[in-house]
Coordinates of C-alpha atoms in Angstrom, one line a residue:
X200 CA 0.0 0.0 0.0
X201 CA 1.7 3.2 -1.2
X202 CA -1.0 5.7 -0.5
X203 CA -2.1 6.1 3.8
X204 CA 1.1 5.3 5.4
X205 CA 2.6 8.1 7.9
X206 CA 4.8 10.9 7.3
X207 CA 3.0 12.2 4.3
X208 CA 3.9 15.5 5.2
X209 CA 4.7 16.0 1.3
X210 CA 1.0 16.4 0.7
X211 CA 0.7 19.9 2.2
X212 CA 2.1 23.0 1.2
X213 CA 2.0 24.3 5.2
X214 CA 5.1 23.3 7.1
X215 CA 5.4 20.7 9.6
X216 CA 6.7 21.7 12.7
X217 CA 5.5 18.4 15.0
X218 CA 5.5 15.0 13.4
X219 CA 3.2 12.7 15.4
X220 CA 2.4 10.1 12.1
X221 CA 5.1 8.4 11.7
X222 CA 6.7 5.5 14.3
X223 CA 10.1 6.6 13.9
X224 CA 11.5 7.6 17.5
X225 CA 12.4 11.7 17.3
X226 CA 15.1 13.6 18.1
X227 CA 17.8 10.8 17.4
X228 CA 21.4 12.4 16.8
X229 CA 22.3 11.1 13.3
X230 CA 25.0 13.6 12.6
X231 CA 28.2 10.8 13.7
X232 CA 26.5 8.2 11.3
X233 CA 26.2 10.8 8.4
X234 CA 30.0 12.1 8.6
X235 CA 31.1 8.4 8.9
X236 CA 28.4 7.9 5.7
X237 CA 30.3 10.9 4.1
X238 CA 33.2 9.2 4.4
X239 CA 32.1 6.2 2.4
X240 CA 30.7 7.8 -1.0
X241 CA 33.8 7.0 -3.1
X242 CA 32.2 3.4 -2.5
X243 CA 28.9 4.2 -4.5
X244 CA 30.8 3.5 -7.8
X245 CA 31.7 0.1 -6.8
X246 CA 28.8 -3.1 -6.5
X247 CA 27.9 -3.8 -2.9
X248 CA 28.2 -7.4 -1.7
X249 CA 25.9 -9.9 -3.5
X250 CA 24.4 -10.8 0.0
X251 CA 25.4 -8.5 3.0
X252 CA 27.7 -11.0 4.6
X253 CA 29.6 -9.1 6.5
X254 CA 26.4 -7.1 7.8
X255 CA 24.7 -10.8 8.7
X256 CA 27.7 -12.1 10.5
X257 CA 28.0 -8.9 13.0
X258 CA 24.1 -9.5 13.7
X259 CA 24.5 -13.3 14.4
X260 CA 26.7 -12.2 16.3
X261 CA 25.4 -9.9 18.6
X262 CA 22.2 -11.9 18.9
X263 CA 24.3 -15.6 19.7
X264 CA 23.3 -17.0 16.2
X265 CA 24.8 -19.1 13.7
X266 CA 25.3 -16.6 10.1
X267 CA 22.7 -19.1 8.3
X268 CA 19.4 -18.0 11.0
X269 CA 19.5 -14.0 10.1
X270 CA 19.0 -12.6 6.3
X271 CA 19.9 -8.8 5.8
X272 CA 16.7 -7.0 3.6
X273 CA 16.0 -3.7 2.4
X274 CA 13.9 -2.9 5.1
X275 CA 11.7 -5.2 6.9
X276 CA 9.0 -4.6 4.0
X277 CA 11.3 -6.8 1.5
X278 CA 11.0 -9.1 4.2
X279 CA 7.6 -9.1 4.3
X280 CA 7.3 -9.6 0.4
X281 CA 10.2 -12.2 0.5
X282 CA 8.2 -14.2 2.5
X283 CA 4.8 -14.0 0.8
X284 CA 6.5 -14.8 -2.1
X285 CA 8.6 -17.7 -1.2
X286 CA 5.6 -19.1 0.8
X287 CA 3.7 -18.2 -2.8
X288 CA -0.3 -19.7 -2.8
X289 CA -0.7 -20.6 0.7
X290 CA -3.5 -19.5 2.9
X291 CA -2.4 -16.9 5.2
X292 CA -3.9 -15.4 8.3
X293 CA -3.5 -12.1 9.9
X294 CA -3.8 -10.6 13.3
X295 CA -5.8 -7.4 12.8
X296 CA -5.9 -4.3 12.7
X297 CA -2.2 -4.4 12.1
X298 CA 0.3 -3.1 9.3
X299 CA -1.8 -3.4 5.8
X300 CA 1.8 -4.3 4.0
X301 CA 1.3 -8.4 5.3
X302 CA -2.4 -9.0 3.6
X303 CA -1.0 -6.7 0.5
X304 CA 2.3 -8.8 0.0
X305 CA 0.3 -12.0 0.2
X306 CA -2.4 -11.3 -1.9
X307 CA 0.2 -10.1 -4.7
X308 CA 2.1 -14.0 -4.3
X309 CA -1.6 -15.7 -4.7
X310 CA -2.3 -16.4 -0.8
X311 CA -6.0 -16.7 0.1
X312 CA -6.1 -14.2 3.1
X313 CA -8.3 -13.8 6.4
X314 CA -8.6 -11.8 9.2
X315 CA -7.9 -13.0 12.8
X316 CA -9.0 -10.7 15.3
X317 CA -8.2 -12.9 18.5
X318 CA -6.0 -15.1 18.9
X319 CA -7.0 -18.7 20.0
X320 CA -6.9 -19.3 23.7
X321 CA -6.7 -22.9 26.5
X322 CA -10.3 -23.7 25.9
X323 CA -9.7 -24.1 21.8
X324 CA -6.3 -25.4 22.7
X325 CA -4.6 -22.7 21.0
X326 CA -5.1 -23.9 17.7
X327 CA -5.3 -22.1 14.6
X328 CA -7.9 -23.1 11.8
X329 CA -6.8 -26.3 10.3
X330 CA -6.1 -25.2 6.7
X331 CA -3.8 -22.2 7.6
X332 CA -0.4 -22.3 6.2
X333 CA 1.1 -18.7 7.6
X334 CA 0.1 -16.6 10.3
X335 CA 1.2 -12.6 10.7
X336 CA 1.8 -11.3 14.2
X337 CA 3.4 -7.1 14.6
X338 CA 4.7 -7.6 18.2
X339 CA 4.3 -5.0 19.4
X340 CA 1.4 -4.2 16.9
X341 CA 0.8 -1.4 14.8
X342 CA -1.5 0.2 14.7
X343 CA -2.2 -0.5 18.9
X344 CA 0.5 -0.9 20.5
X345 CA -0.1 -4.1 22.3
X346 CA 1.6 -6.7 22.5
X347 CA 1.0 -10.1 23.4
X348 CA 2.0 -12.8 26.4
X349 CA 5.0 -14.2 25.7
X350 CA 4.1 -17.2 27.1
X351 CA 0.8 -17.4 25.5
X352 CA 2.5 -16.6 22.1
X353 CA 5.1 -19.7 23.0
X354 CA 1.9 -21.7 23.3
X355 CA 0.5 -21.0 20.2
X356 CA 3.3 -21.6 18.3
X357 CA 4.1 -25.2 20.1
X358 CA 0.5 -26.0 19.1
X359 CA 0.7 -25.3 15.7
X360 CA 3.6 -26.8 14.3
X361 CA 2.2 -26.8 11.1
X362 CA 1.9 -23.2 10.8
X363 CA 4.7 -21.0 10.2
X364 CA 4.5 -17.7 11.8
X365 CA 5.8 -14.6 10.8
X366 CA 6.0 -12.3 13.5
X367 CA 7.4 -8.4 13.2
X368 CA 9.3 -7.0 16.0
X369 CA 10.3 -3.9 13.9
X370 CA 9.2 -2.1 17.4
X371 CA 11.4 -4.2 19.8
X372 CA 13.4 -1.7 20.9
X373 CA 10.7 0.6 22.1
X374 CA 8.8 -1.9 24.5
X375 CA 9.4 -3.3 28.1
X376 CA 6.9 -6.1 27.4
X377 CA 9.2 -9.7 27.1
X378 CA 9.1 -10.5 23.6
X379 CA 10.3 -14.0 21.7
X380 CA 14.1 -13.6 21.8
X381 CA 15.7 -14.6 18.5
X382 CA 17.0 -17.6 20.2
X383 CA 13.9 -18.6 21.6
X384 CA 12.6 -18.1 18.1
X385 CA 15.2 -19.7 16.1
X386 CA 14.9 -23.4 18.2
X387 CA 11.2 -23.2 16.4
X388 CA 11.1 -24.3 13.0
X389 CA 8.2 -22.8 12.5
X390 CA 9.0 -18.8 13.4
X391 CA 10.4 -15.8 11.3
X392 CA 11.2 -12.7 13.7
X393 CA 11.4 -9.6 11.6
X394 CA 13.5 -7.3 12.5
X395 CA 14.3 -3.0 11.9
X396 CA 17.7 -1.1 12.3
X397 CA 14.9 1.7 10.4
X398 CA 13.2 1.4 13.3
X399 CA 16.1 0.9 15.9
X400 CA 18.2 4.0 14.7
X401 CA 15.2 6.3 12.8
X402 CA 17.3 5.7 9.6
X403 CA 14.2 5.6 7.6
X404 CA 15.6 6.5 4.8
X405 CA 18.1 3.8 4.2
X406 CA 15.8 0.9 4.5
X407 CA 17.6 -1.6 6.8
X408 CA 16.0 -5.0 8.1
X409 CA 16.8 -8.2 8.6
X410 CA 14.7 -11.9 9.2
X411 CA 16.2 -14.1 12.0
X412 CA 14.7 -18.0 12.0
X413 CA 16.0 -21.3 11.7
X414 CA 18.2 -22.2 9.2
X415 CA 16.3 -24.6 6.6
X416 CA 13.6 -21.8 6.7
X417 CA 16.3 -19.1 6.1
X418 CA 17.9 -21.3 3.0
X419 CA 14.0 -20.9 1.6
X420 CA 14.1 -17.5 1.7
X421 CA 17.6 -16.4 0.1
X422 CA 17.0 -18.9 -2.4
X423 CA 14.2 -15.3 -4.0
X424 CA 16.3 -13.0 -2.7
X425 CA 17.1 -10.4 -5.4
X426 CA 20.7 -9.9 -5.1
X427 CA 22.1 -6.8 -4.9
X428 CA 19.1 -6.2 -2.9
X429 CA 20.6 -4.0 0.0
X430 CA 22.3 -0.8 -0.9
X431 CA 26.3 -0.1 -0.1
X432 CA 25.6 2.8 2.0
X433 CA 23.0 0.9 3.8
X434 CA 25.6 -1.8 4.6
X435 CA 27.7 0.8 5.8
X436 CA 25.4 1.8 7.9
X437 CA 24.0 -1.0 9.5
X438 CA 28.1 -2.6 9.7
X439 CA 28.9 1.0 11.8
X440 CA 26.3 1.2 14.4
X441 CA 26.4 -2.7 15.0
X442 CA 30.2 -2.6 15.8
X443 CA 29.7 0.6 18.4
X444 CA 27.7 -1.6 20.7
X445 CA 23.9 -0.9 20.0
X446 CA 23.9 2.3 22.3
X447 CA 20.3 2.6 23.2
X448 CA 19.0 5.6 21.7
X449 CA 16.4 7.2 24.1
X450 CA 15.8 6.3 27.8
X451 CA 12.8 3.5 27.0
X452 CA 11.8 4.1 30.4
X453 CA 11.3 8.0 30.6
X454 CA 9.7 7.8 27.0
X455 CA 7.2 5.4 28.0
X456 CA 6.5 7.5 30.9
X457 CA 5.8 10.4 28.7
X458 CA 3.7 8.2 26.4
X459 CA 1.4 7.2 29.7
X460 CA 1.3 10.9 30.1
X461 CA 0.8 12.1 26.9
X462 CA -2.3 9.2 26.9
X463 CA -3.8 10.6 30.4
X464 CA -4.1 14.4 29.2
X465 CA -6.1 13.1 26.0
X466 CA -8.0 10.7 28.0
X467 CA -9.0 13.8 30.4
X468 CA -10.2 15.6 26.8
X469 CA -12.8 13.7 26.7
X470 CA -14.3 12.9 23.2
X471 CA -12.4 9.9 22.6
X472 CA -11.4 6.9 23.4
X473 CA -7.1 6.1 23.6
X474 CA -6.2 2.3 23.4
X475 CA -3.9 1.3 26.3
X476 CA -0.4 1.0 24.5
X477 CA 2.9 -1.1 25.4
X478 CA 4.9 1.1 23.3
X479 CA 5.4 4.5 22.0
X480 CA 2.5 5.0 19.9
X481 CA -1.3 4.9 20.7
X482 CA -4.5 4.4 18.8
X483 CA -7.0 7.0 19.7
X484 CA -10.8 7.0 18.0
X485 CA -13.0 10.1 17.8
X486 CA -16.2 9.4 19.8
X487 CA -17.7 12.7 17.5
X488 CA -16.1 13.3 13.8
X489 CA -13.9 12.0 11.6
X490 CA -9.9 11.7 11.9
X491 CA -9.4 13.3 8.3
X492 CA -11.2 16.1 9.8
X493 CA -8.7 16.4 12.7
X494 CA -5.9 15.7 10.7
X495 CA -6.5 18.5 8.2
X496 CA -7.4 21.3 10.7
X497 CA -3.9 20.1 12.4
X498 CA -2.1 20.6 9.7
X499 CA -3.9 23.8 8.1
X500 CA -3.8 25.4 12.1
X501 CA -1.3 24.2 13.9
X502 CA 1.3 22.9 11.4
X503 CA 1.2 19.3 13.3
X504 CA 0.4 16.3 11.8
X505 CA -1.3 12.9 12.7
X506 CA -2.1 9.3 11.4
X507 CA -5.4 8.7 9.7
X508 CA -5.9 4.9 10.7
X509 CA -9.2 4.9 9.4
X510 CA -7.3 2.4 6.4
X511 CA -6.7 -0.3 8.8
X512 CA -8.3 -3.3 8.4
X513 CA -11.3 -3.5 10.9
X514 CA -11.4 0.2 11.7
X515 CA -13.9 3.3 10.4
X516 CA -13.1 6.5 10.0
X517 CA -13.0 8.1 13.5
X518 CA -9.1 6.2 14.2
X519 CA -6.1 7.8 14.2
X520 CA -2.4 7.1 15.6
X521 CA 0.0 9.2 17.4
X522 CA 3.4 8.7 18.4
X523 CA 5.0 10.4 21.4
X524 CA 7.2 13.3 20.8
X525 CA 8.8 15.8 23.4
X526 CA 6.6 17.0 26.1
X527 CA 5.7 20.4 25.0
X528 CA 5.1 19.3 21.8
X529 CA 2.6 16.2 23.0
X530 CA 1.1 19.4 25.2
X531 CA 0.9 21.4 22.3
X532 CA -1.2 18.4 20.4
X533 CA -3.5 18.3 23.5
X534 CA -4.3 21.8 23.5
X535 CA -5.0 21.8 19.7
X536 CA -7.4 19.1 19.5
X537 CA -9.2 20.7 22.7
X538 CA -9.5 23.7 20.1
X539 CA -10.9 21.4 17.4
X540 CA -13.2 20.1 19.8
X541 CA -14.3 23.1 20.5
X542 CA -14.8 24.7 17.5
X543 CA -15.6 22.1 14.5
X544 CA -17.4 19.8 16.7

């Protein structure tokens, strides 16, 4: 889906000041990565390895992995498509309301798609319909922010062996919920983890992923790899902030303390109702109006802008998403839509 993602601040001619749409953290320093990237351009004339090697050998690494259980992608989107298409014609089903890029990959490789809405608990024994070949998971989701029980999640996967599941943790990093580690996960072999140095670092723009998993299900997926896939500057990239030790980027702790407070003052609003979140985004929906309403007048007044979620499988017109940003801009936010509720209600 190219149209309705976040960070479509190209549409309008008004500036944007305050960028709640997108789920890239703020206010990370990139200025060492882009001198150490200024440093590499004379590279750009020469053909980047094949398949990243060196790039998947620092992240088996660092996660205690043989090379074979991680594959390097463009961004955890090629992963997505790599595996709808190497898993081409299978019947696929996905946890929504969730990331629209899974059900749009798979319908494109010939999967027969559903939506799941719940997952299946003890008194259905945890097992998925019979006929399902792939199940999607975002852990922590997108568009909600939950995530779900570990040991639940464990259970579900044990039960279904026939199932492979493809579960996203491009939002790892910003969650103090226990997730599958990429051990854990690799012992299956029935799990993909997806995984976003995008994400990690807010490097967006260089489109940085990678799929950990065991082995014989890795060996599927480089076999419709496109080579050349991953860009030399991306490699550069990923190779640089892997070998300075993964420095956590914000204080998790403090920005999901402002993302609890940021959720109370709009609660307080009234007017809406804000999901509870396990991460540093939140799905909020209008009670009154629609959320392409609110988005334009923040834009056109206030020169802020916000997720429309009303494309989201399994919501209407009244969601959208916020991510947390610094505290007097998340005030800022709260004291516009008070204003809109005000006014254009």
């Amino acid at each position: 889906m190219i149209e309705g993602h976040g960070d479509d601040s190209y549409k309008y001619s008004r500036a944007i000041t305050a960028d709640f749409s997108s789920n890239i953290a703020p206010y990370v320093d990139l200025a060492p990565l882009e001198e150490y990237l200024c440093g590499c351009m004379g590279g750009i004339g020469n053909y980047p390895e094949p398949e990243p090697y060196g790039l998947e050998t620092l992240i088996a690494t660092r996660h205690g992995l043989h090379v074979d259980e991680v594959t390097v992608t463009n961004g955890a989107t090629e992963a997505i498509y790599l595996i709808a298409q190497t898993f081409r014609d299978r019947r696929s089903l996905v946890l929504q309301p969730t990331f629209s890029e899974y059900a749009d990959a798979c319908r494109i490789n010939g999967h027969k798609v559903s939506a799941l809405y719940q997952l299946p608990g003890a008194p259905q024994g945890h097992r998925l319909p019979a006929d399902t070949d792939l199940c999607w998971l975002c852990n922590p989701n997108n568009p909600t922010g939950g995530v779900i029980d570990k040991a639940v999640l464990t259970e579900i996967v044990a039960c279904n062996p026939q199932v492979c599941f493809v579960i996203d943790h491009s939002y790892e990093d910003f969650t103090m919920s226990p997730l599958l580690s990429v051990k854990e996960a690799a012992a299956f072999p029935n799990v993909l983890l997806l995984h976003s140095l995008t994400k990690r670092y807010a490097i967006p723009g260089l489109r940085v992923g990678y799929v950990t998993g065991n082995a014989p299900l890795l060996v599927r997926l480089r076999a419709h790899r496109m080579p050349w896939s991953v860009n030399r500057l991306a490699i550069e990239a990923g190779c640089y902030l892997l070998e300075r030790g993964l420095p956590r980027l914000v204080d998790l702790g403090r920005y999901l303390q402002e993302t609890a407070r940021l959720a109370a003052r709009l609660k307080a609003l009234g007017g809406m109702d804000v999901w509870d979140t396990h991460t540093h985004f939140m799905l909020v929906r209008l009670r009154v109006g629609k959320a392409s309403a609110l988005k334009a007048y923040l834009v056109r007044e206030h020169g802020m802008l916000i997720r429309d979620a009303s494309n989201f499988e399994g919501l209407d017109d009244r969601f959208f998403r916020i991510t947390t940003r610094r505290p007097d801009e998340n005030d800022r936010l709260v004291d516009a839509i008070a204003v809109f509720f005000r006014d254009a209600l």
